[in-house]
XYZ file of C-alpha atoms in Angstrom:
675
model
C 61.052 -116.077 34.763
C 57.608 -114.472 34.956
C 56.445 -110.930 34.463
C 57.133 -110.279 38.153
C 60.796 -110.135 37.291
C 60.314 -107.717 34.416
C 58.531 -105.091 36.450
C 58.613 -103.793 39.964
C 55.416 -105.742 40.623
C 53.503 -104.183 43.502
C 49.758 -104.339 44.062
C 49.775 -101.132 46.063
C 50.627 -99.219 42.891
C 54.107 -97.884 43.534
C 55.902 -97.543 40.212
C 59.449 -98.126 39.014
C 61.666 -95.089 39.306
C 60.685 -92.357 36.863
C 57.374 -93.962 35.869
C 54.363 -91.728 36.591
C 51.065 -92.859 38.118
C 49.147 -94.721 35.446
C 46.166 -92.418 35.952
C 48.048 -89.617 34.200
C 46.714 -91.248 31.009
C 43.192 -90.346 32.081
C 43.134 -87.121 30.061
C 44.161 -88.978 26.884
C 41.358 -91.481 27.359
C 38.813 -88.699 27.827
C 40.048 -87.102 24.609
C 39.133 -90.368 22.853
C 35.701 -90.030 24.427
C 35.397 -86.526 22.973
C 36.022 -87.923 19.490
C 33.416 -90.647 19.962
C 30.885 -88.160 21.254
C 31.489 -85.810 18.316
C 30.893 -88.774 15.970
C 27.425 -89.302 17.516
C 28.386 -92.564 19.235
C 26.290 -93.188 22.341
C 28.104 -92.912 25.648
C 26.737 -96.294 26.693
C 28.686 -97.759 23.732
C 31.976 -96.046 24.611
C 33.458 -99.081 26.449
C 32.875 -101.203 23.348
C 35.221 -98.867 21.479
C 37.620 -98.282 24.370
C 38.398 -101.803 25.565
C 39.718 -103.309 22.278
C 42.327 -100.555 22.012
C 43.070 -100.763 25.713
C 43.813 -104.477 25.200
C 45.823 -103.701 22.091
C 48.218 -101.284 23.808
C 48.484 -103.650 26.781
C 49.357 -106.545 24.452
C 51.904 -104.461 22.578
C 53.515 -103.361 25.847
C 53.776 -106.939 27.077
C 55.380 -108.098 23.818
C 57.895 -105.271 23.948
C 58.758 -106.311 27.515
C 59.337 -109.890 26.456
C 61.412 -108.842 23.472
C 63.580 -106.889 25.906
C 63.682 -109.895 28.179
C 65.066 -112.078 25.369
C 67.715 -109.456 24.672
C 68.743 -109.149 28.327
C 68.773 -112.866 29.154
C 70.121 -114.316 25.918
C 72.080 -111.429 24.419
C 70.093 -111.507 21.205
C 68.546 -108.733 19.126
C 66.020 -108.715 16.253
C 69.014 -108.412 13.954
C 69.748 -112.049 14.795
C 66.648 -112.948 12.790
C 65.168 -116.415 13.256
C 67.286 -117.114 16.319
C 65.769 -114.127 18.132
C 62.291 -115.012 16.876
C 62.575 -118.611 18.097
C 63.812 -117.433 21.492
C 60.799 -115.151 21.753
C 58.370 -117.872 20.659
C 59.774 -120.179 23.340
C 57.991 -117.996 25.906
C 54.642 -118.974 24.339
C 53.169 -115.522 24.929
C 51.798 -114.790 21.473
C 53.557 -113.080 18.604
C 53.437 -110.143 16.193
C 56.268 -109.812 13.709
C 55.742 -106.056 13.349
C 56.248 -105.506 17.093
C 58.853 -108.163 17.893
C 61.080 -108.173 14.832
C 60.433 -104.843 13.120
C 59.823 -102.678 16.179
C 56.735 -101.200 14.505
C 54.668 -99.919 17.374
C 51.342 -98.121 17.102
C 53.177 -94.880 17.708
C 55.440 -95.445 14.692
C 52.514 -96.502 12.519
C 50.649 -93.302 13.409
C 53.664 -91.129 12.595
C 52.766 -91.311 8.891
C 49.123 -90.640 8.169
C 49.583 -91.446 4.453
C 50.574 -95.062 5.069
C 48.538 -95.474 8.236
C 45.639 -97.491 6.818
C 47.818 -100.192 5.270
C 50.336 -100.263 8.111
C 47.590 -100.507 10.742
C 45.853 -103.328 8.828
C 49.163 -105.231 8.542
C 49.832 -104.598 12.244
C 46.486 -106.096 13.283
C 46.778 -109.084 10.984
C 50.327 -109.690 12.213
C 49.195 -111.100 15.560
C 49.201 -114.819 16.217
C 45.936 -116.747 15.832
C 44.980 -116.799 19.527
C 45.666 -113.095 20.056
C 43.535 -112.316 17.000
C 40.791 -114.548 18.393
C 40.722 -112.593 21.665
C 40.990 -109.201 19.985
C 38.248 -110.081 17.505
C 40.376 -109.840 14.360
C 39.654 -111.957 11.273
C 37.043 -113.943 13.157
C 34.692 -116.317 11.403
C 30.975 -115.729 11.324
C 30.296 -118.298 14.056
C 33.204 -117.374 16.306
C 32.862 -115.424 19.542
C 33.366 -111.666 19.188
C 35.276 -111.125 22.439
C 36.804 -107.642 21.990
C 35.299 -107.296 18.490
C 38.154 -105.202 17.109
C 37.195 -105.653 13.424
C 33.723 -104.198 13.942
C 34.971 -101.292 16.019
C 37.671 -100.428 13.476
C 35.136 -100.557 10.632
C 32.754 -98.280 12.541
C 35.483 -95.765 13.379
C 36.620 -95.759 9.769
C 33.080 -95.061 8.570
C 32.889 -92.192 11.084
C 36.184 -90.794 9.695
C 37.854 -90.895 13.124
C 39.931 -94.105 12.994
C 43.282 -92.363 12.617
C 42.796 -89.782 15.412
C 41.470 -92.451 17.790
C 44.364 -94.847 17.141
C 46.828 -91.935 17.400
C 45.648 -91.142 20.924
C 45.910 -94.759 22.036
C 49.357 -94.957 20.448
C 50.487 -92.345 22.989
C 49.539 -94.613 25.926
C 52.471 -96.826 26.892
C 51.480 -99.585 29.334
C 54.778 -101.470 29.154
C 56.151 -100.131 32.479
C 53.039 -101.047 34.505
C 52.039 -104.228 36.291
C 48.705 -106.003 36.012
C 47.251 -104.365 39.119
C 48.000 -100.882 37.798
C 46.619 -101.716 34.362
C 43.385 -103.146 35.764
C 42.973 -100.008 37.886
C 43.008 -97.932 34.699
C 40.764 -100.486 32.989
C 38.222 -100.234 35.811
C 38.301 -96.464 35.557
C 37.353 -96.683 31.877
C 34.489 -99.076 32.566
C 33.215 -97.203 35.591
C 33.064 -93.924 33.690
C 30.295 -95.188 31.406
C 29.112 -98.170 33.425
C 28.247 -100.452 30.565
C 30.210 -103.664 31.032
C 31.096 -106.043 33.822
C 31.356 -103.590 36.723
C 28.252 -101.674 35.691
C 26.315 -102.637 38.781
C 27.055 -102.701 42.472
C 26.881 -106.483 42.264
C 29.810 -106.935 39.901
C 32.974 -105.781 41.496
C 36.548 -105.102 40.540
C 38.649 -105.870 43.620
C 40.837 -102.916 44.646
C 44.537 -103.313 45.381
C 44.278 -102.924 49.161
C 41.716 -105.733 49.437
C 43.852 -107.913 47.165
C 46.764 -107.207 49.498
C 44.715 -108.283 52.545
C 43.491 -111.462 50.860
C 47.068 -112.274 49.832
C 48.346 -111.708 53.368
C 45.628 -113.965 54.808
C 46.440 -116.706 52.314
C 50.176 -116.327 52.855
C 49.744 -116.582 56.620
C 47.423 -119.589 56.541
C 48.581 -122.001 53.827
C 51.241 -124.592 54.501
C 51.963 -125.914 51.015
C 55.704 -126.648 50.714
C 57.561 -124.120 48.589
C 58.913 -126.846 46.303
C 55.384 -127.932 45.311
C 53.062 -126.296 42.810
C 50.533 -123.966 44.394
C 47.243 -124.171 42.482
C 45.169 -120.958 42.680
C 41.677 -120.525 41.240
C 39.234 -117.644 40.790
C 35.814 -118.738 39.423
C 34.683 -115.162 38.687
C 38.001 -113.723 37.652
C 36.900 -110.766 35.492
C 40.089 -109.221 34.145
C 42.039 -111.438 36.631
C 43.356 -108.614 38.798
C 42.485 -110.525 41.988
C 43.772 -113.857 40.697
C 47.068 -112.539 39.369
C 47.435 -109.996 42.162
C 47.314 -112.746 44.807
C 49.645 -114.914 42.741
C 52.188 -112.110 42.386
C 52.219 -111.316 46.093
C 52.516 -114.972 47.114
C 55.472 -115.248 44.753
C 57.130 -112.059 45.923
C 56.275 -111.998 49.636
C 55.960 -115.704 50.497
C 58.483 -117.331 48.203
C 56.137 -119.459 46.090
C 57.734 -119.731 42.655
C 55.738 -122.690 41.330
C 52.257 -121.251 40.910
C 49.512 -122.502 38.617
C 46.774 -119.865 38.230
C 43.361 -120.727 36.795
C 40.426 -118.422 36.242
C 36.960 -118.544 34.722
C 34.979 -115.677 33.191
C 31.805 -115.367 31.089
C 31.988 -111.713 30.059
C 33.550 -111.522 26.567
C 35.619 -108.413 27.179
C 36.894 -109.362 30.608
C 37.699 -112.887 29.518
C 39.748 -111.545 26.608
C 41.695 -109.168 28.864
C 42.405 -111.915 31.395
C 43.377 -114.390 28.680
C 45.756 -111.901 27.066
C 47.420 -111.286 30.430
C 47.647 -115.056 31.037
C 49.825 -115.426 27.932
C 52.602 -113.550 29.692
C 52.598 -115.742 32.802
C 53.961 -119.176 33.513
C 51.239 -121.797 34.091
C 48.203 -119.543 33.735
C 44.885 -120.619 32.199
C 41.628 -118.716 31.725
C 38.408 -120.597 30.985
C 35.609 -118.981 28.997
C 32.045 -119.804 29.948
C 29.452 -119.881 32.701
C 31.382 -121.204 35.680
C 28.323 -122.698 37.375
C 27.144 -124.714 34.384
C 30.374 -125.675 32.591
C 32.601 -126.873 35.475
C 35.994 -125.371 34.544
C 39.134 -127.453 35.130
C 37.133 -130.589 36.065
C 40.138 -132.677 37.067
C 41.787 -130.076 39.319
C 41.288 -129.353 43.013
C 42.916 -126.148 44.202
C 45.053 -125.284 47.227
C 43.847 -121.681 47.162
C 40.625 -120.164 45.860
C 39.990 -116.419 45.821
C 36.771 -114.902 44.559
C 34.665 -111.771 44.436
C 31.417 -113.185 42.999
C 28.684 -110.819 41.756
C 26.253 -109.536 44.395
C 22.493 -109.727 43.969
C 22.752 -111.013 40.405
C 19.878 -113.184 39.189
C 20.653 -116.622 37.836
C 17.158 -117.365 36.552
C 18.514 -117.479 32.992
C 20.175 -120.823 33.713
C 17.987 -122.064 36.576
C 17.099 -125.272 34.745
C 20.760 -126.255 34.369
C 21.498 -125.487 38.018
C 18.584 -127.545 39.326
C 19.528 -130.463 37.092
C 23.247 -130.271 37.885
C 24.787 -133.728 38.149
C 28.242 -132.775 39.417
C 27.304 -132.608 43.103
C 28.711 -129.107 43.468
C 25.481 -127.738 44.997
C 25.217 -130.263 47.820
C 24.215 -127.616 50.361
C 21.081 -126.485 48.542
C 19.800 -123.969 46.026
C 19.396 -120.289 47.041
C 16.890 -117.794 45.701
C 17.273 -117.017 41.991
C 17.726 -113.352 42.911
C 21.300 -113.859 44.162
C 23.918 -116.392 43.093
C 26.678 -115.645 45.624
C 26.058 -118.842 47.578
C 26.068 -120.917 44.389
C 29.620 -119.722 43.755
C 30.555 -120.460 47.365
C 29.412 -124.062 46.936
C 31.243 -124.327 43.622
C 34.391 -123.156 45.403
C 33.939 -125.709 48.177
C 33.593 -128.394 45.538
C 36.791 -127.280 43.792
C 38.805 -126.779 46.999
C 41.360 -129.424 47.930
C 40.993 -131.230 51.260
C 43.767 -129.084 52.705
C 42.719 -125.954 50.789
C 41.929 -122.384 51.800
C 39.375 -120.071 50.157
C 38.898 -116.349 50.749
C 35.782 -114.836 49.200
C 34.307 -111.346 49.117
C 30.541 -111.193 49.764
C 27.984 -108.619 50.723
C 25.889 -109.029 53.869
C 23.151 -111.091 52.207
C 25.225 -114.273 52.368
C 25.338 -113.947 56.159
C 21.655 -113.688 56.959
C 19.315 -113.815 53.954
C 16.685 -116.543 53.948
C 14.654 -118.009 56.796
C 15.317 -121.349 58.506
C 14.774 -124.081 55.965
C 15.483 -121.777 53.009
C 18.186 -122.515 50.475
C 20.404 -119.748 51.863
C 20.137 -120.979 55.451
C 20.690 -124.586 54.408
C 23.841 -123.641 52.488
C 25.244 -121.810 55.518
C 24.384 -124.873 57.606
C 26.154 -127.101 55.088
C 29.335 -125.028 55.437
C 29.160 -124.953 59.237
C 28.149 -128.615 59.557
C 31.443 -129.511 57.875
C 33.289 -127.011 60.092
C 34.861 -125.318 57.067
C 34.224 -121.689 58.050
C 37.139 -120.276 60.013
C 36.372 -116.545 60.051
C 34.230 -113.707 58.753
C 35.961 -110.342 58.361
C 33.980 -107.128 57.942
C 35.537 -104.613 55.562
C 35.154 -100.823 55.725
C 32.405 -99.113 53.786
C 33.256 -97.184 50.589
C 35.975 -99.692 49.694
C 34.724 -100.624 46.240
C 34.370 -98.561 43.088
C 30.642 -98.984 42.520
C 29.149 -99.335 45.964
C 29.625 -97.986 49.467
C 28.095 -101.007 51.266
C 29.794 -103.169 53.872
C 31.498 -106.223 52.443
C 32.771 -109.336 54.176
C 35.605 -111.769 53.644
C 34.691 -115.410 54.225
C 37.773 -117.375 55.235
C 36.995 -121.017 54.457
C 39.519 -123.587 55.575
C 39.110 -127.306 54.934
C 42.067 -128.008 57.211
C 41.489 -125.844 60.270
C 44.087 -126.110 63.039
C 42.960 -128.367 65.881
C 42.566 -125.421 68.248
C 40.267 -123.649 65.756
C 37.931 -126.561 65.138
C 34.281 -126.090 66.008
C 34.947 -122.378 66.421
C 34.443 -119.334 64.198
C 36.078 -115.931 64.523
C 34.286 -112.691 63.659
C 36.758 -109.890 62.976
C 35.646 -106.278 62.698
C 37.938 -104.505 60.252
C 35.354 -101.829 59.409
C 37.311 -99.054 61.132
C 40.692 -99.933 59.614
C 40.887 -97.425 56.780
C 42.359 -94.180 55.584
C 40.901 -91.702 53.121
C 42.143 -91.731 49.552
C 43.671 -88.508 48.341
C 41.306 -88.697 45.388
C 38.095 -90.729 45.312
C 37.662 -93.363 42.626
C 33.927 -93.584 42.063
C 32.380 -94.847 45.310
C 35.803 -95.875 46.612
C 36.865 -93.202 49.073
C 38.793 -95.369 51.517
C 41.559 -97.914 51.531
C 42.997 -100.235 54.158
C 46.504 -99.296 55.204
C 49.300 -101.722 56.079
C 48.711 -101.406 59.828
C 45.003 -102.207 59.573
C 45.627 -105.244 57.383
C 48.302 -106.480 59.754
C 45.880 -106.182 62.694
C 43.297 -108.307 60.870
C 45.797 -111.028 59.959
C 47.140 -111.090 63.506
C 43.619 -111.371 64.937
C 42.954 -114.323 62.635
C 46.174 -116.053 63.658
C 45.716 -115.356 67.386
C 42.121 -116.569 67.219
C 40.923 -115.313 70.578
C 38.306 -112.873 71.770
C 40.270 -109.683 72.024
C 40.112 -106.247 70.428
C 38.543 -106.472 66.972
C 38.057 -110.253 67.201
C 35.345 -112.354 68.837
C 35.513 -116.145 68.773
C 32.341 -118.224 69.062
C 31.528 -121.881 69.217
C 30.206 -123.039 65.865
C 26.933 -123.992 67.584
C 26.313 -120.325 68.423
C 25.112 -119.539 64.890
C 22.445 -122.262 64.729
C 18.886 -121.700 65.916
C 15.575 -123.526 66.252
C 12.599 -122.067 64.451
C 9.977 -123.839 66.560
C 6.402 -123.923 65.321
C 3.687 -124.101 67.972
C -0.101 -124.044 68.032
C -1.479 -121.713 70.682
C -4.962 -122.064 72.199
C -6.324 -118.558 72.613
C -7.608 -117.349 75.990
C -10.613 -115.182 76.730
C -10.570 -112.119 78.936
C -10.754 -114.341 82.013
C -7.799 -116.403 80.885
C -9.969 -119.410 80.080
C -9.620 -121.736 77.118
C -11.477 -124.752 75.831
C -9.087 -127.571 76.467
C -10.243 -129.959 73.789
C -12.709 -130.396 70.970
C -16.148 -131.908 71.588
C -18.733 -133.272 69.156
C -22.363 -133.205 70.311
C -24.372 -135.770 68.353
C -27.651 -135.980 70.261
C -29.038 -132.523 69.637
C -32.793 -132.241 70.358
C -33.370 -128.523 70.152
C -31.568 -125.547 68.644
C -32.603 -122.008 69.512
C -31.526 -119.432 66.960
C -32.685 -115.990 67.940
C -36.471 -116.217 68.245
C -36.619 -119.464 66.253
C -36.648 -122.879 67.857
C -36.141 -126.153 66.016
C -37.064 -129.566 67.377
C -37.436 -133.076 66.020
C -34.508 -132.586 63.653
C -34.742 -136.198 62.570
C -38.089 -135.410 60.971
C -36.682 -132.629 58.788
C -36.730 -133.241 55.074
C -33.279 -133.053 53.446
C -34.023 -129.681 51.859
C -35.270 -128.290 55.160
C -32.216 -129.627 56.982
C -29.922 -128.021 54.413
C -31.786 -124.721 54.794
C -31.370 -124.903 58.566
C -27.670 -125.558 58.210
C -27.250 -122.634 55.822
C -29.072 -120.349 58.247
C -26.934 -121.466 61.160
C -23.756 -120.862 59.172
C -24.689 -117.366 58.093
C -26.210 -116.225 61.363
C -24.496 -113.044 62.502
C -26.753 -111.423 65.124
C -24.207 -110.514 67.774
C -26.922 -109.685 70.306
C -28.271 -113.206 70.382
C -26.045 -116.147 71.256
C -26.484 -119.542 69.640
C -27.958 -121.977 72.149
C -27.783 -125.747 71.725
C -29.765 -127.970 74.097
C -28.998 -131.645 74.662
C -31.318 -134.448 75.706
C -29.864 -134.508 79.212
C -30.788 -130.860 79.734
C -27.309 -129.444 79.178
C -27.275 -126.229 77.169
C -24.276 -124.836 75.335
C -24.333 -121.111 74.595
C -21.897 -119.514 72.151
C -21.590 -115.742 72.132
C -20.052 -114.734 68.814
C -19.457 -111.184 69.934
C -17.338 -112.304 72.876
C -16.058 -115.431 71.149
C -16.801 -117.333 74.342
C -18.620 -120.534 75.299
C -20.658 -121.288 78.434
C -22.339 -124.499 79.622
C -25.549 -124.636 81.716
C -26.131 -127.978 83.456
C -27.913 -128.908 86.702
C -28.461 -125.241 87.504
C -24.757 -124.409 87.215
C -23.235 -122.146 84.562
C -19.643 -122.876 83.534
C -17.560 -120.642 81.285
C -15.367 -122.722 79.008
C -13.579 -119.838 77.375
C -12.984 -119.340 73.671
C -14.522 -121.740 71.202
C -16.138 -121.961 67.807
C -19.234 -123.863 66.734
C -18.813 -125.724 63.485
C -22.103 -127.045 62.092
C -22.373 -130.053 59.798
C -25.164 -132.446 58.755
C -24.830 -136.157 59.177
C -24.395 -138.103 55.941
C -26.501 -141.063 57.044
C -29.853 -141.307 55.239
C -31.548 -142.569 58.401
C -29.958 -140.073 60.786
C -30.466 -136.549 59.538
C -29.598 -135.108 62.945
C -27.591 -131.928 63.385
C -24.021 -132.377 64.636
C -22.344 -129.560 66.521
C -18.525 -129.491 66.797
C -17.074 -127.260 69.513
C -13.356 -126.587 69.038
C -10.776 -124.330 70.690
C -9.730 -121.174 68.860
C -6.083 -121.632 67.957
C -3.331 -119.715 66.195
C 0.037 -120.733 64.729
C 3.180 -119.050 66.020
C 6.943 -119.423 65.612
C 9.655 -118.919 68.217
C 13.394 -118.472 67.600
C 15.281 -120.489 70.210
C 19.011 -121.211 70.644
C 20.040 -124.572 69.216
C 22.243 -127.268 70.699
C 23.945 -130.050 68.791
C 23.084 -132.465 71.631
C 19.451 -133.549 71.116
C 18.588 -133.809 74.804
C 20.109 -130.411 75.545
C 18.190 -128.956 72.616
C 14.868 -130.367 73.899
C 15.563 -128.930 77.340
C 16.369 -125.542 75.788
C 13.041 -125.507 73.948
C 11.128 -126.625 77.074
C 12.807 -123.967 79.216
C 12.003 -121.291 76.629
C 8.332 -122.302 76.534
C 8.075 -122.310 80.287
C 9.609 -118.863 80.547
C 7.974 -117.049 77.637
C 4.772 -118.830 76.544
C 1.690 -118.458 78.762
C -1.082 -119.957 76.638
C -1.838 -123.648 76.180
C 0.257 -124.915 73.262
C 1.322 -127.926 71.288
C 4.744 -128.145 69.642
C 4.734 -128.747 65.929
C 7.575 -128.817 63.377
C 10.989 -127.511 64.405
C 13.283 -126.256 61.609
C 16.959 -125.584 62.307
C 18.525 -122.545 60.652
C 21.916 -120.831 60.520
C 22.467 -117.080 60.510
C 25.569 -114.971 61.160
C 24.382 -111.622 62.472
C 27.651 -109.726 62.429
C 26.225 -106.392 63.557
C 24.400 -107.995 66.479
C 27.588 -109.591 67.784
C 29.484 -106.294 67.613
C 26.616 -104.055 68.711
C 27.655 -101.423 71.237
C 24.727 -99.586 72.879
C 24.887 -95.843 72.855
C 25.885 -94.359 76.182
C 23.192 -92.197 77.761
C 24.118 -89.150 79.805
C 23.221 -89.575 83.487
C 19.946 -87.924 84.560
C 21.759 -85.873 87.171
C 23.987 -84.295 84.529
C 21.019 -83.547 82.285
C 19.125 -81.868 85.145
C 22.213 -79.866 86.019
C 22.469 -78.600 82.428
C 18.768 -77.651 82.451
C 19.202 -75.625 85.636
C 22.198 -73.826 84.167
C 20.214 -73.004 81.040
C 17.337 -71.720 83.176
C 19.703 -69.355 84.959
C 21.051 -68.076 81.644
C 17.523 -67.515 80.344
C 16.570 -65.518 83.459
C 19.175 -62.932 82.573
C 17.991 -62.484 78.988
C 15.928 -59.353 78.379
C 12.963 -59.799 76.058
């Protein structure tokens, strides 16, 4: 029996009868803040003092719930001594003799200020070893701090405010609330001073309505038998509200009772909160460390992966480890160090079972950042090449606590139904919201049941209709074709090819004429070359005469070349003279290279999986849109999912007749106005 059975577990925050909204504790928490402020503690440090006590009252509430559970299920009470204690320990959820056996809660300890110091010290030291490790009690010098309770208690004691602070927290009873409700209050504390995990728009706590949607998508798509274990993983679990929220709903709404939940988190505080919560759940494990460099749960592949990885967060601090990774988890490529979202996506693909489903929250950058050939584009191509992407769902703006940007759910399915293969659905859920009665930071909207149902139904129907558009997978690929253009002059002429004129007998440069170049001394030849290279008199063209009487004339001002031969003048179009001396000691003649003026350009052209069809597409594009002589160079294939482009609706323009009619009516009204 898991915690679901102890509470009326509901991720949409409806409470058991008689239990008020958890946010009614907000005023108590702010009164703690007043004490900290009066003690000259910086506001940026407030979460460091808040979160250990938040975890403490949560842990106490959970233990009280389990003590009650033992009483209800086994008919035992603390008066039964060791029998009751052993029954409690069988749940493997941690232990504190003061709470479980003596019923000494924080509230009772604070009822006597004279014995408070000793009672509170005994209370803290009464926790089991792992709970003390997470809380930061009695830790060794080399051990991780996690919630760092010892330091915070010592600081509060030195400030003479330990008793009043603990007394306020003692009045906050979290026992009646589920994990989703508790993490909502937790996020409110963090957001107020923005100093730990969710301090930036890139690090997000997932709200209950989005958790509900993700759960409904997973529940509708997975086909794991109910009598098998369902393995769920969140690689960036934070306080585990998304991980445990999805698990709870799949248990309650979809009948999965055998669920193994695994999470990974690198933030000390959030890891500790998630790990504490995991103690009160069957088959729940939380890994501490950098997910991308430590490979959590190496021997496990998961049926379901849910994730809300940080947005726009640099990973340069561990770039060396990523680039030298030997696990194979980054097979699609390495993105820019400015954003690690697509690293987590690849990690998830690596950890996902062959029949698994992943639902991830991303911002728009994962859809389109990076040019063809970039790490980002190559990773998207890797996902689409394997035909693992089933859908992208756009969420409403103002859905998250720290940012109002659009976010997107990536639905990745390694076992797409046959009728969905080689296709991808784009679903626009951006208009499916209702206003919150009270804003929570940047979160002003939430998705209601009807809107979530419409999204799930669109995903299951998988046809272009309403908020859904289905595309062939090929639609999101493109050629970035490089081409070299030969520039044209004003007459549309171009030099078709390069020429090298070796037998030069006379060069006229302005009013200077040079002949018998073979007789020039090396120094004189070098001086001539330097003069030719630096000549910039636009009024005088460079003229080069050949032995056969042909004269080439290059007008720098017009960037054009003409040829005079046999009394006929021919305009060759744009060209450039490049002068160079021969290296032969015997032949010190001047060589003149005449080359076309060219530029490099790139064209974005639809891509086809079939090579012949792709070549024809490129040829047809060139014929239709390119009017200068060109040569095709390197072609790089990219992948981009431009969600807004696919759902763009042009603004309707009022007919001209109606506008003119309105103008005439206004003119008539103006005629009657006296000035």
